Amino acid sequence: MQCAEFESRLNDLLDERLRLDADFLLSEHARCCRECRNLAAAYEAVVVGLEQSRPPEPGVDLAARVLTDMAVASGSCLPRPAALTEGHSKRVLPGRQRLFDGRILHRRVSMLAALAAAMLLAVALRWAVGPIAMEPAGRNHDGLAPQKQPGEPLVVQHAMAPDTVARLSGRQPPILEEQATGSDSFRGLAAETSQSFAVAMQLFPGVGAAPQDAGEASANDPASDWVHGLSDGLKPVTRPTAGALNSFLQLLAAGEKGSRS
Amino acid sequence: MADLVDQFRGQVFGLCYRMLGHRQDAEDVTQEAFVRALRSLASFDIRREFRPWLLAIAGNRCRSFQASRTRQPRQTDEIEKLPDRAGDGQQARNLAEEVEFALSRLRVEYRQAFVLFHEHQLSYAEIAESLDCPVGTVKTWVRRARRELADQLRRRGVVQEFPDAVRRV
């Protein structure tokens, strides 16, 4: 027997759970070869040492601890209602537990968050749009438009728009072909706007008057009351505002360059 | 259920103790292994042997515990003991301690296969089923474990050798 075979045969013997002296060839080789004899002695020491090494006994309360753990583990899983054990996979929890169930709570919180976001959006939009309706833009106090007497209807002023156009048309720059269409439509829009405004002033004469005039008009005209009733919170158009509006309409009708200013 | 625990607690604890080398850890893992085994008892295939299945669960729990202990290393109570040359009883105890110490230094797979084969007397087929690996692999692990243990015992002078012995290469 060669030394290379010795270890393999030794392992085969141990695999059969046999003692080393059960194999005659192994014993003979170990007697002749010191190295193989030392190796065999070491293997035998391993087996003998493992037999003599006994692990300590576990605690006597191990079974009780296991059973306690089992009870705790089974108690954490709530039994499902008998009606849902067959054919239903959705778990329904009763009463207070259902209130704090994770999925339901999450759904409710999501709904509340969405509602709060919608309310914030509405408030923000109201804040952005509101000042335009509640507070008119800066008023023109520099008297660009001809001053009107109190109670003088603005219709007269708007009736002057076509004349103004005719008067100022001579100062307009030459119109190019491609600009003509846009300018004409702009003039048409301005004329239509002034006509609509004139009709509105005829229907609600008090709107375009000064505050004291508005009071007088409202006393006489029920339509004015109706308008004021609808536009609660809106300020009536004052005289300087009316003048500024007139001058703006004139500029629109004239179609002059720089009318945006 | 308590009878089942009482019947196998020694073997499960023995494996855990060999794998972990610490009594308290072994008890904790034994308890956890029993709880796991009892909870999954409904899925146990009755055509299989119960003991290898239970020891496989215990071995897996030991590996998980060791992995967590590797992430959070703690002070171990392993003390490297040198053998003395006292009487036979003391020599036997020293040999046992040396084997335990050498076992603790083995790779986990080698250790588990070796302990299951030599201490729990499981066959290679049962160990292979427990560890979910081929029988040849288990044989290789057990043989390497024997060789490493023998080498450690020789290096530490536990095995008395001839002074003029020539070391094998």
JSON list of N, CA and C in Angstrom, two decimals, chain A residues 99-157:
[
{"chain": "A", "resi": 99, "resn": "LEU", "atom": "N", "xyz": [-60.68, 50.33, 12.08]},
{"chain": "A", "resi": 99, "resn": "LEU", "atom": "CA", "xyz": [-60.43, 51.77, 11.97]},
{"chain": "A", "resi": 99, "resn": "LEU", "atom": "C", "xyz": [-58.96, 52.06, 11.79]},
{"chain": "A", "resi": 100, "resn": "PHE", "atom": "N", "xyz": [-58.12, 51.28, 12.47]},
{"chain": "A", "resi": 100, "resn": "PHE", "atom": "CA", "xyz": [-56.68, 51.53, 12.41]},
{"chain": "A", "resi": 100, "resn": "PHE", "atom": "C", "xyz": [-55.97, 50.55, 11.49]},
{"chain": "A", "resi": 101, "resn": "ASP", "atom": "N", "xyz": [-56.72, 49.85, 10.70]},
{"chain": "A", "resi": 101, "resn": "ASP", "atom": "CA", "xyz": [-56.08, 48.94, 9.76]},
{"chain": "A", "resi": 101, "resn": "ASP", "atom": "C", "xyz": [-55.22, 49.76, 8.80]},
{"chain": "A", "resi": 102, "resn": "GLY", "atom": "N", "xyz": [-54.06, 49.26, 8.47]},
{"chain": "A", "resi": 102, "resn": "GLY", "atom": "CA", "xyz": [-53.10, 50.03, 7.69]},
{"chain": "A", "resi": 102, "resn": "GLY", "atom": "C", "xyz": [-53.61, 50.50, 6.36]},
{"chain": "A", "resi": 103, "resn": "ARG", "atom": "N", "xyz": [-54.28, 49.61, 5.65]},
{"chain": "A", "resi": 103, "resn": "ARG", "atom": "CA", "xyz": [-54.70, 49.98, 4.30]},
{"chain": "A", "resi": 103, "resn": "ARG", "atom": "C", "xyz": [-55.81, 51.02, 4.35]},
{"chain": "A", "resi": 104, "resn": "ILE", "atom": "N", "xyz": [-56.78, 50.78, 5.25]},
{"chain": "A", "resi": 104, "resn": "ILE", "atom": "CA", "xyz": [-57.90, 51.72, 5.32]},
{"chain": "A", "resi": 104, "resn": "ILE", "atom": "C", "xyz": [-57.40, 53.08, 5.80]},
{"chain": "A", "resi": 105, "resn": "LEU", "atom": "N", "xyz": [-56.53, 53.06, 6.79]},
{"chain": "A", "resi": 105, "resn": "LEU", "atom": "CA", "xyz": [-56.00, 54.32, 7.32]},
{"chain": "A", "resi": 105, "resn": "LEU", "atom": "C", "xyz": [-55.23, 55.07, 6.24]},
{"chain": "A", "resi": 106, "resn": "HIS", "atom": "N", "xyz": [-54.47, 54.34, 5.50]},
{"chain": "A", "resi": 106, "resn": "HIS", "atom": "CA", "xyz": [-53.70, 54.97, 4.42]},
{"chain": "A", "resi": 106, "resn": "HIS", "atom": "C", "xyz": [-54.63, 55.58, 3.38]},
{"chain": "A", "resi": 107, "resn": "ARG", "atom": "N", "xyz": [-55.72, 54.89, 3.07]},
{"chain": "A", "resi": 107, "resn": "ARG", "atom": "CA", "xyz": [-56.66, 55.41, 2.09]},
{"chain": "A", "resi": 107, "resn": "ARG", "atom": "C", "xyz": [-57.31, 56.69, 2.61]},
{"chain": "A", "resi": 108, "resn": "ARG", "atom": "N", "xyz": [-57.65, 56.68, 3.89]},
{"chain": "A", "resi": 108, "resn": "ARG", "atom": "CA", "xyz": [-58.30, 57.87, 4.46]},
{"chain": "A", "resi": 108, "resn": "ARG", "atom": "C", "xyz": [-57.35, 59.06, 4.50]},
{"chain": "A", "resi": 109, "resn": "VAL", "atom": "N", "xyz": [-56.14, 58.81, 4.88]},
{"chain": "A", "resi": 109, "resn": "VAL", "atom": "CA", "xyz": [-55.16, 59.90, 4.92]},
{"chain": "A", "resi": 109, "resn": "VAL", "atom": "C", "xyz": [-54.95, 60.46, 3.52]},
{"chain": "A", "resi": 110, "resn": "SER", "atom": "N", "xyz": [-54.92, 59.59, 2.53]},
{"chain": "A", "resi": 110, "resn": "SER", "atom": "CA", "xyz": [-54.74, 60.05, 1.15]},
{"chain": "A", "resi": 110, "resn": "SER", "atom": "C", "xyz": [-55.90, 60.93, 0.71]},
{"chain": "A", "resi": 111, "resn": "MET", "atom": "N", "xyz": [-57.11, 60.50, 1.09]},
{"chain": "A", "resi": 111, "resn": "MET", "atom": "CA", "xyz": [-58.27, 61.29, 0.71]},
{"chain": "A", "resi": 111, "resn": "MET", "atom": "C", "xyz": [-58.23, 62.66, 1.38]},
{"chain": "A", "resi": 112, "resn": "LEU", "atom": "N", "xyz": [-57.86, 62.69, 2.64]},
{"chain": "A", "resi": 112, "resn": "LEU", "atom": "CA", "xyz": [-57.78, 63.97, 3.36]},
{"chain": "A", "resi": 112, "resn": "LEU", "atom": "C", "xyz": [-56.72, 64.87, 2.74]},
{"chain": "A", "resi": 113, "resn": "ALA", "atom": "N", "xyz": [-55.59, 64.28, 2.37]},
{"chain": "A", "resi": 113, "resn": "ALA", "atom": "CA", "xyz": [-54.52, 65.06, 1.76]},
{"chain": "A", "resi": 113, "resn": "ALA", "atom": "C", "xyz": [-54.96, 65.63, 0.44]},
{"chain": "A", "resi": 114, "resn": "ALA", "atom": "N", "xyz": [-55.68, 64.84, -0.35]},
{"chain": "A", "resi": 114, "resn": "ALA", "atom": "CA", "xyz": [-56.16, 65.31, -1.64]},
{"chain": "A", "resi": 114, "resn": "ALA", "atom": "C", "xyz": [-57.16, 66.45, -1.46]},
{"chain": "A", "resi": 115, "resn": "LEU", "atom": "N", "xyz": [-58.02, 66.31, -0.45]},
{"chain": "A", "resi": 115, "resn": "LEU", "atom": "CA", "xyz": [-59.01, 67.36, -0.18]},
{"chain": "A", "resi": 115, "resn": "LEU", "atom": "C", "xyz": [-58.32, 68.65, 0.26]},
{"chain": "A", "resi": 116, "resn": "ALA", "atom": "N", "xyz": [-57.34, 68.52, 1.13]},
{"chain": "A", "resi": 116, "resn": "ALA", "atom": "CA", "xyz": [-56.61, 69.70, 1.59]},
{"chain": "A", "resi": 116, "resn": "ALA", "atom": "C", "xyz": [-55.88, 70.37, 0.44]},
{"chain": "A", "resi": 117, "resn": "ALA", "atom": "N", "xyz": [-55.29, 69.57, -0.46]},
{"chain": "A", "resi": 117, "resn": "ALA", "atom": "CA", "xyz": [-54.60, 70.14, -1.60]},
{"chain": "A", "resi": 117, "resn": "ALA", "atom": "C", "xyz": [-55.56, 70.87, -2.51]},
{"chain": "A", "resi": 118, "resn": "ALA", "atom": "N", "xyz": [-56.75, 70.31, -2.70]},
{"chain": "A", "resi": 118, "resn": "ALA", "atom": "CA", "xyz": [-57.75, 70.96, -3.55]},
{"chain": "A", "resi": 118, "resn": "ALA", "atom": "C", "xyz": [-58.18, 72.29, -2.93]},
{"chain": "A", "resi": 119, "resn": "MET", "atom": "N", "xyz": [-58.35, 72.29, -1.60]},
{"chain": "A", "resi": 119, "resn": "MET", "atom": "CA", "xyz": [-58.76, 73.54, -0.94]},
{"chain": "A", "resi": 119, "resn": "MET", "atom": "C", "xyz": [-57.66, 74.59, -1.04]},
{"chain": "A", "resi": 120, "resn": "LEU", "atom": "N", "xyz": [-56.43, 74.17, -0.86]},
{"chain": "A", "resi": 120, "resn": "LEU", "atom": "CA", "xyz": [-55.32, 75.12, -0.99]},
{"chain": "A", "resi": 120, "resn": "LEU", "atom": "C", "xyz": [-55.24, 75.69, -2.38]},
{"chain": "A", "resi": 121, "resn": "LEU", "atom": "N", "xyz": [-55.45, 74.84, -3.38]},
{"chain": "A", "resi": 121, "resn": "LEU", "atom": "CA", "xyz": [-55.42, 75.30, -4.77]},
{"chain": "A", "resi": 121, "resn": "LEU", "atom": "C", "xyz": [-56.52, 76.31, -5.03]},
{"chain": "A", "resi": 122, "resn": "ALA", "atom": "N", "xyz": [-57.70, 76.01, -4.49]},
{"chain": "A", "resi": 122, "resn": "ALA", "atom": "CA", "xyz": [-58.82, 76.94, -4.68]},
{"chain": "A", "resi": 122, "resn": "ALA", "atom": "C", "xyz": [-58.53, 78.28, -4.02]},
{"chain": "A", "resi": 123, "resn": "VAL", "atom": "N", "xyz": [-57.98, 78.26, -2.83]},
{"chain": "A", "resi": 123, "resn": "VAL", "atom": "CA", "xyz": [-57.66, 79.50, -2.12]},
{"chain": "A", "resi": 123, "resn": "VAL", "atom": "C", "xyz": [-56.59, 80.29, -2.87]},
{"chain": "A", "resi": 124, "resn": "ALA", "atom": "N", "xyz": [-55.60, 79.55, -3.38]},
{"chain": "A", "resi": 124, "resn": "ALA", "atom": "CA", "xyz": [-54.53, 80.22, -4.12]},
{"chain": "A", "resi": 124, "resn": "ALA", "atom": "C", "xyz": [-55.06, 80.87, -5.39]},
{"chain": "A", "resi": 125, "resn": "LEU", "atom": "N", "xyz": [-55.94, 80.17, -6.09]},
{"chain": "A", "resi": 125, "resn": "LEU", "atom": "CA", "xyz": [-56.53, 80.73, -7.31]},
{"chain": "A", "resi": 125, "resn": "LEU", "atom": "C", "xyz": [-57.38, 81.95, -6.97]},
{"chain": "A", "resi": 126, "resn": "ARG", "atom": "N", "xyz": [-58.11, 81.83, -5.91]},
{"chain": "A", "resi": 126, "resn": "ARG", "atom": "CA", "xyz": [-58.95, 82.95, -5.48]},
{"chain": "A", "resi": 126, "resn": "ARG", "atom": "C", "xyz": [-58.09, 84.16, -5.12]},
{"chain": "A", "resi": 127, "resn": "TRP", "atom": "N", "xyz": [-56.97, 83.89, -4.49]},
{"chain": "A", "resi": 127, "resn": "TRP", "atom": "CA", "xyz": [-56.07, 84.97, -4.11]},
{"chain": "A", "resi": 127, "resn": "TRP", "atom": "C", "xyz": [-55.45, 85.61, -5.35]},
{"chain": "A", "resi": 128, "resn": "ALA", "atom": "N", "xyz": [-55.14, 84.78, -6.36]},
{"chain": "A", "resi": 128, "resn": "ALA", "atom": "CA", "xyz": [-54.51, 85.32, -7.57]},
{"chain": "A", "resi": 128, "resn": "ALA", "atom": "C", "xyz": [-55.49, 86.10, -8.41]},
{"chain": "A", "resi": 129, "resn": "VAL", "atom": "N", "xyz": [-56.72, 85.65, -8.47]},
{"chain": "A", "resi": 129, "resn": "VAL", "atom": "CA", "xyz": [-57.71, 86.28, -9.34]},
{"chain": "A", "resi": 129, "resn": "VAL", "atom": "C", "xyz": [-58.46, 87.38, -8.61]},
{"chain": "A", "resi": 130, "resn": "GLY", "atom": "N", "xyz": [-58.65, 87.18, -7.33]},
{"chain": "A", "resi": 130, "resn": "GLY", "atom": "CA", "xyz": [-59.51, 88.06, -6.55]},
{"chain": "A", "resi": 130, "resn": "GLY", "atom": "C", "xyz": [-59.16, 89.53, -6.60]},
{"chain": "A", "resi": 131, "resn": "PRO", "atom": "N", "xyz": [-57.92, 89.95, -6.40]},
{"chain": "A", "resi": 131, "resn": "PRO", "atom": "CA", "xyz": [-57.60, 91.37, -6.37]},
{"chain": "A", "resi": 131, "resn": "PRO", "atom": "C", "xyz": [-57.95, 92.10, -7.64]},
{"chain": "A", "resi": 132, "resn": "ILE", "atom": "N", "xyz": [-57.98, 91.44, -8.77]},
{"chain": "A", "resi": 132, "resn": "ILE", "atom": "CA", "xyz": [-58.31, 92.10, -10.03]},
{"chain": "A", "resi": 132, "resn": "ILE", "atom": "C", "xyz": [-59.76, 92.53, -9.99]},
{"chain": "A", "resi": 133, "resn": "ALA", "atom": "N", "xyz": [-60.61, 91.68, -9.46]},
{"chain": "A", "resi": 133, "resn": "ALA", "atom": "CA", "xyz": [-62.02, 92.03, -9.42]},
{"chain": "A", "resi": 133, "resn": "ALA", "atom": "C", "xyz": [-62.34, 92.93, -8.24]},
{"chain": "A", "resi": 134, "resn": "MET", "atom": "N", "xyz": [-61.65, 92.73, -7.14]},
{"chain": "A", "resi": 134, "resn": "MET", "atom": "CA", "xyz": [-61.97, 93.50, -5.94]},
{"chain": "A", "resi": 134, "resn": "MET", "atom": "C", "xyz": [-61.35, 94.90, -5.99]},
{"chain": "A", "resi": 135, "resn": "GLU", "atom": "N", "xyz": [-60.17, 94.96, -6.50]},
{"chain": "A", "resi": 135, "resn": "GLU", "atom": "CA", "xyz": [-59.46, 96.25, -6.48]},
{"chain": "A", "resi": 135, "resn": "GLU", "atom": "C", "xyz": [-59.05, 96.59, -7.90]},
{"chain": "A", "resi": 136, "resn": "PRO", "atom": "N", "xyz": [-59.64, 97.59, -8.51]},
{"chain": "A", "resi": 136, "resn": "PRO", "atom": "CA", "xyz": [-59.27, 97.94, -9.89]},
{"chain": "A", "resi": 136, "resn": "PRO", "atom": "C", "xyz": [-57.80, 98.35, -9.95]},
{"chain": "A", "resi": 137, "resn": "ALA", "atom": "N", "xyz": [-57.27, 98.26, -11.14]},
{"chain": "A", "resi": 137, "resn": "ALA", "atom": "CA", "xyz": [-55.89, 98.63, -11.33]},
{"chain": "A", "resi": 137, "resn": "ALA", "atom": "C", "xyz": [-55.69, 100.13, -11.09]},
{"chain": "A", "resi": 138, "resn": "GLY", "atom": "N", "xyz": [-54.45, 100.52, -11.05]},
{"chain": "A", "resi": 138, "resn": "GLY", "atom": "CA", "xyz": [-54.14, 101.92, -10.75]},
{"chain": "A", "resi": 138, "resn": "GLY", "atom": "C", "xyz": [-54.92, 102.90, -11.63]},
{"chain": "A", "resi": 139, "resn": "ARG", "atom": "N", "xyz": [-55.49, 103.81, -10.98]},
{"chain": "A", "resi": 139, "resn": "ARG", "atom": "CA", "xyz": [-56.38, 104.70, -11.73]},
{"chain": "A", "resi": 139, "resn": "ARG", "atom": "C", "xyz": [-55.60, 105.86, -12.32]},
{"chain": "A", "resi": 140, "resn": "ASN", "atom": "N", "xyz": [-56.13, 106.33, -13.37]},
{"chain": "A", "resi": 140, "resn": "ASN", "atom": "CA", "xyz": [-55.46, 107.41, -14.08]},
{"chain": "A", "resi": 140, "resn": "ASN", "atom": "C", "xyz": [-56.00, 108.74, -13.57]},
{"chain": "A", "resi": 141, "resn": "HIS", "atom": "N", "xyz": [-55.19, 109.43, -12.84]},
{"chain": "A", "resi": 141, "resn": "HIS", "atom": "CA", "xyz": [-55.64, 110.70, -12.26]},
{"chain": "A", "resi": 141, "resn": "HIS", "atom": "C", "xyz": [-55.04, 111.90, -12.99]},
{"chain": "A", "resi": 142, "resn": "ASP", "atom": "N", "xyz": [-54.36, 111.68, -14.06]},
{"chain": "A", "resi": 142, "resn": "ASP", "atom": "CA", "xyz": [-53.65, 112.81, -14.67]},
{"chain": "A", "resi": 142, "resn": "ASP", "atom": "C", "xyz": [-54.50, 113.56, -15.68]},
{"chain": "A", "resi": 143, "resn": "GLY", "atom": "N", "xyz": [-55.77, 113.17, -15.79]},
{"chain": "A", "resi": 143, "resn": "GLY", "atom": "CA", "xyz": [-56.67, 113.96, -16.60]},
{"chain": "A", "resi": 143, "resn": "GLY", "atom": "C", "xyz": [-56.37, 113.92, -18.08]},
{"chain": "A", "resi": 144, "resn": "LEU", "atom": "N", "xyz": [-55.97, 112.79, -18.59]},
{"chain": "A", "resi": 144, "resn": "LEU", "atom": "CA", "xyz": [-55.71, 112.69, -20.03]},
{"chain": "A", "resi": 144, "resn": "LEU", "atom": "C", "xyz": [-57.00, 112.84, -20.83]},
{"chain": "A", "resi": 145, "resn": "ALA", "atom": "N", "xyz": [-58.06, 112.28, -20.24]},
{"chain": "A", "resi": 145, "resn": "ALA", "atom": "CA", "xyz": [-59.34, 112.39, -20.94]},
{"chain": "A", "resi": 145, "resn": "ALA", "atom": "C", "xyz": [-60.03, 113.69, -20.53]},
{"chain": "A", "resi": 146, "resn": "PRO", "atom": "N", "xyz": [-60.84, 114.23, -21.39]},
{"chain": "A", "resi": 146, "resn": "PRO", "atom": "CA", "xyz": [-61.58, 115.44, -21.03]},
{"chain": "A", "resi": 146, "resn": "PRO", "atom": "C", "xyz": [-62.49, 115.19, -19.84]},
{"chain": "A", "resi": 147, "resn": "GLN", "atom": "N", "xyz": [-62.47, 116.13, -18.93]},
{"chain": "A", "resi": 147, "resn": "GLN", "atom": "CA", "xyz": [-63.28, 115.99, -17.73]},
{"chain": "A", "resi": 147, "resn": "GLN", "atom": "C", "xyz": [-64.76, 116.07, -18.10]},
{"chain": "A", "resi": 148, "resn": "LYS", "atom": "N", "xyz": [-65.52, 115.27, -17.37]},
{"chain": "A", "resi": 148, "resn": "LYS", "atom": "CA", "xyz": [-66.97, 115.24, -17.60]},
{"chain": "A", "resi": 148, "resn": "LYS", "atom": "C", "xyz": [-67.66, 115.86, -16.41]},
{"chain": "A", "resi": 149, "resn": "GLN", "atom": "N", "xyz": [-68.77, 116.41, -16.71]},
{"chain": "A", "resi": 149, "resn": "GLN", "atom": "CA", "xyz": [-69.58, 116.94, -15.64]},
{"chain": "A", "resi": 149, "resn": "GLN", "atom": "C", "xyz": [-70.28, 115.78, -14.92]},
{"chain": "A", "resi": 150, "resn": "PRO", "atom": "N", "xyz": [-70.56, 115.97, -13.65]},
{"chain": "A", "resi": 150, "resn": "PRO", "atom": "CA", "xyz": [-71.26, 114.90, -12.93]},
{"chain": "A", "resi": 150, "resn": "PRO", "atom": "C", "xyz": [-72.59, 114.59, -13.60]},
{"chain": "A", "resi": 151, "resn": "GLY", "atom": "N", "xyz": [-72.83, 113.34, -13.75]},
{"chain": "A", "resi": 151, "resn": "GLY", "atom": "CA", "xyz": [-74.09, 112.91, -14.34]},
{"chain": "A", "resi": 151, "resn": "GLY", "atom": "C", "xyz": [-74.09, 112.88, -15.84]},
{"chain": "A", "resi": 152, "resn": "GLU", "atom": "N", "xyz": [-73.02, 113.38, -16.44]},
{"chain": "A", "resi": 152, "resn": "GLU", "atom": "CA", "xyz": [-72.99, 113.38, -17.91]},
{"chain": "A", "resi": 152, "resn": "GLU", "atom": "C", "xyz": [-72.80, 111.96, -18.41]},
{"chain": "A", "resi": 153, "resn": "PRO", "atom": "N", "xyz": [-73.67, 111.50, -19.25]},
{"chain": "A", "resi": 153, "resn": "PRO", "atom": "CA", "xyz": [-73.55, 110.10, -19.70]},
{"chain": "A", "resi": 153, "resn": "PRO", "atom": "C", "xyz": [-72.31, 109.89, -20.56]},
{"chain": "A", "resi": 154, "resn": "LEU", "atom": "N", "xyz": [-71.72, 108.76, -20.38]},
{"chain": "A", "resi": 154, "resn": "LEU", "atom": "CA", "xyz": [-70.52, 108.44, -21.13]},
{"chain": "A", "resi": 154, "resn": "LEU", "atom": "C", "xyz": [-70.81, 108.09, -22.57]},
{"chain": "A", "resi": 155, "resn": "VAL", "atom": "N", "xyz": [-72.08, 107.90, -22.88]},
{"chain": "A", "resi": 155, "resn": "VAL", "atom": "CA", "xyz": [-72.43, 107.54, -24.24]},
{"chain": "A", "resi": 155, "resn": "VAL", "atom": "C", "xyz": [-71.97, 108.61, -25.21]},
{"chain": "A", "resi": 156, "resn": "VAL", "atom": "N", "xyz": [-72.10, 109.81, -24.77]},
{"chain": "A", "resi": 156, "resn": "VAL", "atom": "CA", "xyz": [-71.68, 110.92, -25.63]},
{"chain": "A", "resi": 156, "resn": "VAL", "atom": "C", "xyz": [-70.19, 110.81, -25.92]},
{"chain": "A", "resi": 157, "resn": "GLN", "atom": "N", "xyz": [-69.46, 110.49, -24.90]},
{"chain": "A", "resi": 157, "resn": "GLN", "atom": "CA", "xyz": [-68.02, 110.36, -25.08]},
{"chain": "A", "resi": 157, "resn": "GLN", "atom": "C", "xyz": [-67.67, 109.27, -26.08]}
]
